[in-house]
């Protein structure tokens, strides 16, 4: 009987060691599955974070393109306005030069008339050989009107 009891305890030990190995294998397998699940979840979170970052960058690119287009539109409008003002300034400078020239001519005529009246009043006829050109009615340019272009009065 002793041998039968020894055999049965040996079998029980084999069963116990087999079930411990199975338990350990199951624990290792569970840990492995748990780690794999955790890794999958981490990878999913990483992909989502990466996608969100990509979406944010794409939204930023869209906004920057929109801002860039607005800036270009503003630059084009400002450049056109500058060219218009520059053209208007050029016209105004030309008109100013023309008016200055006319004013100088009129001042010369007035000085000439005043000087010639002074000469006649002082009886210095000998200084001037021909007195007919000093008569204001003989000066053809006194009767010419000063022409103003319509552009002169546009604002």
PDB file of C-alpha atoms in Angstrom:
ATOM      1  CA  UNK A   1       0.000   0.000   0.000  1.00  0.00           C
ATOM      2  CA  UNK A   2       2.850   2.123   0.629  1.00  0.00           C
ATOM      3  CA  UNK A   3       3.738   1.969  -2.975  1.00  0.00           C
ATOM      4  CA  UNK A   4       0.269   2.884  -4.067  1.00  0.00           C
ATOM      5  CA  UNK A   5       0.151   5.844  -1.767  1.00  0.00           C
ATOM      6  CA  UNK A   6       3.569   6.937  -3.102  1.00  0.00           C
ATOM      7  CA  UNK A   7       2.356   6.643  -6.630  1.00  0.00           C
ATOM      8  CA  UNK A   8      -0.715   8.651  -5.971  1.00  0.00           C
ATOM      9  CA  UNK A   9       1.200  11.478  -4.260  1.00  0.00           C
ATOM     10  CA  UNK A  10       3.645  11.574  -7.196  1.00  0.00           C
ATOM     11  CA  UNK A  11       0.780  11.847  -9.636  1.00  0.00           C
ATOM     12  CA  UNK A  12      -0.741  14.610  -7.569  1.00  0.00           C
ATOM     13  CA  UNK A  13       2.546  16.438  -7.593  1.00  0.00           C
ATOM     14  CA  UNK A  14       2.728  16.043 -11.349  1.00  0.00           C
ATOM     15  CA  UNK A  15      -0.796  17.345 -11.647  1.00  0.00           C
ATOM     16  CA  UNK A  16      -0.028  20.224  -9.315  1.00  0.00           C
ATOM     17  CA  UNK A  17       3.139  21.172 -11.174  1.00  0.00           C
ATOM     18  CA  UNK A  18       1.249  20.862 -14.477  1.00  0.00           C
ATOM     19  CA  UNK A  19      -1.541  23.074 -13.274  1.00  0.00           C
ATOM     20  CA  UNK A  20       0.965  25.593 -11.861  1.00  0.00           C
ATOM     21  CA  UNK A  21       2.663  25.706 -15.230  1.00  0.00           C
ATOM     22  CA  UNK A  22      -0.687  26.174 -16.907  1.00  0.00           C
ATOM     23  CA  UNK A  23      -1.552  28.932 -14.456  1.00  0.00           C
ATOM     24  CA  UNK A  24       1.794  30.597 -15.059  1.00  0.00           C
ATOM     25  CA  UNK A  25       1.353  30.225 -18.792  1.00  0.00           C
ATOM     26  CA  UNK A  26      -2.100  31.701 -18.515  1.00  0.00           C
ATOM     27  CA  UNK A  27      -0.752  34.612 -16.437  1.00  0.00           C
ATOM     28  CA  UNK A  28       2.025  35.231 -18.968  1.00  0.00           C
ATOM     29  CA  UNK A  29      -0.485  34.958 -21.770  1.00  0.00           C
ATOM     30  CA  UNK A  30      -2.842  37.387 -19.995  1.00  0.00           C
ATOM     31  CA  UNK A  31      -0.011  39.866 -19.411  1.00  0.00           C
ATOM     32  CA  UNK A  32       0.992  39.531 -23.029  1.00  0.00           C
ATOM     33  CA  UNK A  33      -2.576  40.168 -24.219  1.00  0.00           C
ATOM     34  CA  UNK A  34      -2.917  43.051 -21.768  1.00  0.00           C
ATOM     35  CA  UNK A  35       0.368  44.587 -23.026  1.00  0.00           C
ATOM     36  CA  UNK A  36      -0.748  44.116 -26.653  1.00  0.00           C
ATOM     37  CA  UNK A  37      -4.067  45.785 -25.881  1.00  0.00           C
ATOM     38  CA  UNK A  38      -2.276  48.625 -24.099  1.00  0.00           C
ATOM     39  CA  UNK A  39       0.104  49.013 -27.053  1.00  0.00           C
ATOM     40  CA  UNK A  40      -2.830  49.071 -29.485  1.00  0.00           C
ATOM     41  CA  UNK A  41      -4.562  51.734 -27.404  1.00  0.00           C
ATOM     42  CA  UNK A  42      -1.370  53.769 -27.199  1.00  0.00           C
ATOM     43  CA  UNK A  43      -0.869  53.496 -30.963  1.00  0.00           C
ATOM     44  CA  UNK A  44      -4.489  54.542 -31.523  1.00  0.00           C
ATOM     45  CA  UNK A  45      -4.016  57.581 -29.262  1.00  0.00           C
ATOM     46  CA  UNK A  46      -0.770  58.399 -31.069  1.00  0.00           C
ATOM     47  CA  UNK A  47      -2.485  58.181 -34.482  1.00  0.00           C
ATOM     48  CA  UNK A  48      -5.331  60.380 -33.242  1.00  0.00           C
ATOM     49  CA  UNK A  49      -2.861  62.921 -31.840  1.00  0.00           C
ATOM     50  CA  UNK A  50      -0.916  62.884 -35.103  1.00  0.00           C
ATOM     51  CA  UNK A  51      -4.139  63.329 -37.121  1.00  0.00           C
ATOM     52  CA  UNK A  52      -5.254  66.213 -34.908  1.00  0.00           C
ATOM     53  CA  UNK A  53      -1.852  67.869 -35.351  1.00  0.00           C
ATOM     54  CA  UNK A  54      -2.106  67.400 -39.131  1.00  0.00           C
ATOM     55  CA  UNK A  55      -5.646  68.842 -39.145  1.00  0.00           C
ATOM     56  CA  UNK A  56      -4.453  71.839 -37.105  1.00  0.00           C
ATOM     57  CA  UNK A  57      -1.588  72.421 -39.530  1.00  0.00           C
ATOM     58  CA  UNK A  58      -3.933  72.197 -42.517  1.00  0.00           C
ATOM     59  CA  UNK A  59      -6.297  74.726 -40.886  1.00  0.00           C
ATOM     60  CA  UNK A  60      -3.329  77.001 -40.235  1.00  0.00           C
ATOM     61  CA  UNK A  61      -2.213  76.692 -43.878  1.00  0.00           C
ATOM     62  CA  UNK A  62      -5.732  77.581 -45.028  1.00  0.00           C
ATOM     63  CA  UNK A  63      -5.850  80.612 -42.713  1.00  0.00           C
ATOM     64  CA  UNK A  64      -2.380  81.767 -43.797  1.00  0.00           C
ATOM     65  CA  UNK A  65      -3.346  81.461 -47.474  1.00  0.00           C
ATOM     66  CA  UNK A  66      -6.482  83.490 -46.796  1.00  0.00           C
ATOM     67  CA  UNK A  67      -4.442  86.139 -44.940  1.00  0.00           C
ATOM     68  CA  UNK A  68      -1.890  86.163 -47.750  1.00  0.00           C
ATOM     69  CA  UNK A  69      -4.613  86.728 -50.367  1.00  0.00           C
ATOM     70  CA  UNK A  70      -6.059  89.589 -48.312  1.00  0.00           C
ATOM     71  CA  UNK A  71      -2.607  91.169 -48.009  1.00  0.00           C
ATOM     72  CA  UNK A  72      -2.005  90.820 -51.755  1.00  0.00           C
ATOM     73  CA  UNK A  73      -5.397  92.388 -52.476  1.00  0.00           C
ATOM     74  CA  UNK A  74      -4.561  95.282 -50.148  1.00  0.00           C
ATOM     75  CA  UNK A  75      -1.125  95.707 -51.744  1.00  0.00           C
ATOM     76  CA  UNK A  76      -2.652  95.739 -55.235  1.00  0.00           C
ATOM     77  CA  UNK A  77      -5.277  98.301 -54.221  1.00  0.00           C
ATOM     78  CA  UNK A  78      -2.654 100.459 -52.506  1.00  0.00           C
ATOM     79  CA  UNK A  79      -0.347 100.238 -55.516  1.00  0.00           C
ATOM     80  CA  UNK A  80      -3.180 101.244 -57.853  1.00  0.00           C
ATOM     81  CA  UNK A  81      -4.072 104.146 -55.566  1.00  0.00           C
ATOM     82  CA  UNK A  82      -0.408 105.193 -55.471  1.00  0.00           C
ATOM     83  CA  UNK A  83      -0.190 105.123 -59.280  1.00  0.00           C
ATOM     84  CA  UNK A  84      -3.372 107.203 -59.553  1.00  0.00           C
ATOM     85  CA  UNK A  85      -2.063 109.762 -57.064  1.00  0.00           C
ATOM     86  CA  UNK A  86       1.306 109.838 -58.817  1.00  0.00           C
ATOM     87  CA  UNK A  87      -0.390 110.487 -62.184  1.00  0.00           C
ATOM     88  CA  UNK A  88      -2.528 113.222 -60.650  1.00  0.00           C
ATOM     89  CA  UNK A  89       0.564 114.784 -59.042  1.00  0.00           C
ATOM     90  CA  UNK A  90       2.324 114.752 -62.385  1.00  0.00           C
ATOM     91  CA  UNK A  91      -0.602 116.572 -64.000  1.00  0.00           C
ATOM     92  CA  UNK A  92      -0.746 119.065 -61.143  1.00  0.00           C
ATOM     93  CA  UNK A  93       3.015 119.722 -61.389  1.00  0.00           C
ATOM     94  CA  UNK A  94       2.689 120.394 -65.129  1.00  0.00           C
ATOM     95  CA  UNK A  95      -0.266 122.698 -64.536  1.00  0.00           C
ATOM     96  CA  UNK A  96       1.621 124.483 -61.764  1.00  0.00           C
ATOM     97  CA  UNK A  97       4.606 125.029 -64.053  1.00  0.00           C
ATOM     98  CA  UNK A  98       2.309 126.359 -66.780  1.00  0.00           C
ATOM     99  CA  UNK A  99       0.564 128.706 -64.357  1.00  0.00           C
ATOM    100  CA  UNK A 100       3.903 129.879 -62.923  1.00  0.00           C
ATOM    101  CA  UNK A 101       5.101 130.582 -66.439  1.00  0.00           C
ATOM    102  CA  UNK A 102       1.936 132.564 -67.188  1.00  0.00           C
ATOM    103  CA  UNK A 103       2.268 134.452 -63.900  1.00  0.00           C
ATOM    104  CA  UNK A 104       5.885 135.304 -64.706  1.00  0.00           C
ATOM    105  CA  UNK A 105       4.811 136.531 -68.150  1.00  0.00           C
ATOM    106  CA  UNK A 106       2.036 138.661 -66.673  1.00  0.00           C
ATOM    107  CA  UNK A 107       4.417 140.075 -64.080  1.00  0.00           C
ATOM    108  CA  UNK A 108       6.878 140.943 -66.845  1.00  0.00           C
ATOM    109  CA  UNK A 109       4.100 142.690 -68.757  1.00  0.00           C
ATOM    110  CA  UNK A 110       3.030 144.626 -65.659  1.00  0.00           C
ATOM    111  CA  UNK A 111       6.609 145.601 -64.919  1.00  0.00           C
ATOM    112  CA  UNK A 112       7.040 146.655 -68.524  1.00  0.00           C
ATOM    113  CA  UNK A 113       3.823 148.709 -68.425  1.00  0.00           C
ATOM    114  CA  UNK A 114       4.758 150.295 -65.118  1.00  0.00           C
ATOM    115  CA  UNK A 115       8.261 151.014 -66.334  1.00  0.00           C
ATOM    116  CA  UNK A 116       7.055 152.464 -69.638  1.00  0.00           C
ATOM    117  CA  UNK A 117       4.478 154.654 -67.855  1.00  0.00           C
ATOM    118  CA  UNK A 118       7.248 155.928 -65.632  1.00  0.00           C
ATOM    119  CA  UNK A 119       9.408 156.674 -68.647  1.00  0.00           C
ATOM    120  CA  UNK A 120       6.606 158.614 -70.350  1.00  0.00           C
ATOM    121  CA  UNK A 121       5.826 160.497 -67.197  1.00  0.00           C
ATOM    122  CA  UNK A 122       9.467 161.484 -66.832  1.00  0.00           C
ATOM    123  CA  UNK A 123       9.735 162.335 -70.539  1.00  0.00           C
ATOM    124  CA  UNK A 124      12.630 160.037 -71.222  1.00  0.00           C
ATOM    125  CA  UNK A 125      11.514 159.347 -74.774  1.00  0.00           C
ATOM    126  CA  UNK A 126      15.037 159.309 -76.093  1.00  0.00           C
ATOM    127  CA  UNK A 127      15.852 156.101 -74.248  1.00  0.00           C
ATOM    128  CA  UNK A 128      13.366 154.169 -76.362  1.00  0.00           C
ATOM    129  CA  UNK A 129      13.544 154.389 -80.143  1.00  0.00           C
ATOM    130  CA  UNK A 130       9.990 153.289 -80.942  1.00  0.00           C
ATOM    131  CA  UNK A 131       7.271 154.113 -78.403  1.00  0.00           C
ATOM    132  CA  UNK A 132       4.464 152.335 -80.228  1.00  0.00           C
ATOM    133  CA  UNK A 133       5.394 148.893 -78.870  1.00  0.00           C
ATOM    134  CA  UNK A 134       5.114 150.238 -75.313  1.00  0.00           C
ATOM    135  CA  UNK A 135       1.469 151.008 -75.808  1.00  0.00           C
ATOM    136  CA  UNK A 136      -0.430 148.223 -73.959  1.00  0.00           C
ATOM    137  CA  UNK A 137      -3.006 147.942 -76.704  1.00  0.00           C
ATOM    138  CA  UNK A 138      -0.207 147.046 -79.129  1.00  0.00           C
ATOM    139  CA  UNK A 139       0.878 144.076 -77.013  1.00  0.00           C
ATOM    140  CA  UNK A 140      -0.857 141.132 -78.679  1.00  0.00           C
ATOM    141  CA  UNK A 141      -0.406 138.714 -75.766  1.00  0.00           C
ATOM    142  CA  UNK A 142      -2.299 140.961 -73.359  1.00  0.00           C
ATOM    143  CA  UNK A 143      -5.524 140.205 -75.151  1.00  0.00           C
ATOM    144  CA  UNK A 144      -5.050 136.446 -75.118  1.00  0.00           C
ATOM    145  CA  UNK A 145      -7.155 134.680 -72.487  1.00  0.00           C
ATOM    146  CA  UNK A 146      -5.538 132.407 -69.946  1.00  0.00           C
ATOM    147  CA  UNK A 147      -6.841 128.948 -70.652  1.00  0.00           C
ATOM    148  CA  UNK A 148      -7.615 126.635 -67.781  1.00  0.00           C
ATOM    149  CA  UNK A 149      -8.078 122.970 -68.469  1.00  0.00           C
ATOM    150  CA  UNK A 150     -11.005 121.172 -66.810  1.00  0.00           C
ATOM    151  CA  UNK A 151      -8.530 118.806 -65.133  1.00  0.00           C
ATOM    152  CA  UNK A 152      -7.208 121.729 -63.140  1.00  0.00           C
ATOM    153  CA  UNK A 153     -10.349 121.871 -61.013  1.00  0.00           C
ATOM    154  CA  UNK A 154     -10.904 118.143 -60.465  1.00  0.00           C
ATOM    155  CA  UNK A 155     -10.132 116.732 -57.068  1.00  0.00           C
TER     156      UNK A 155
END
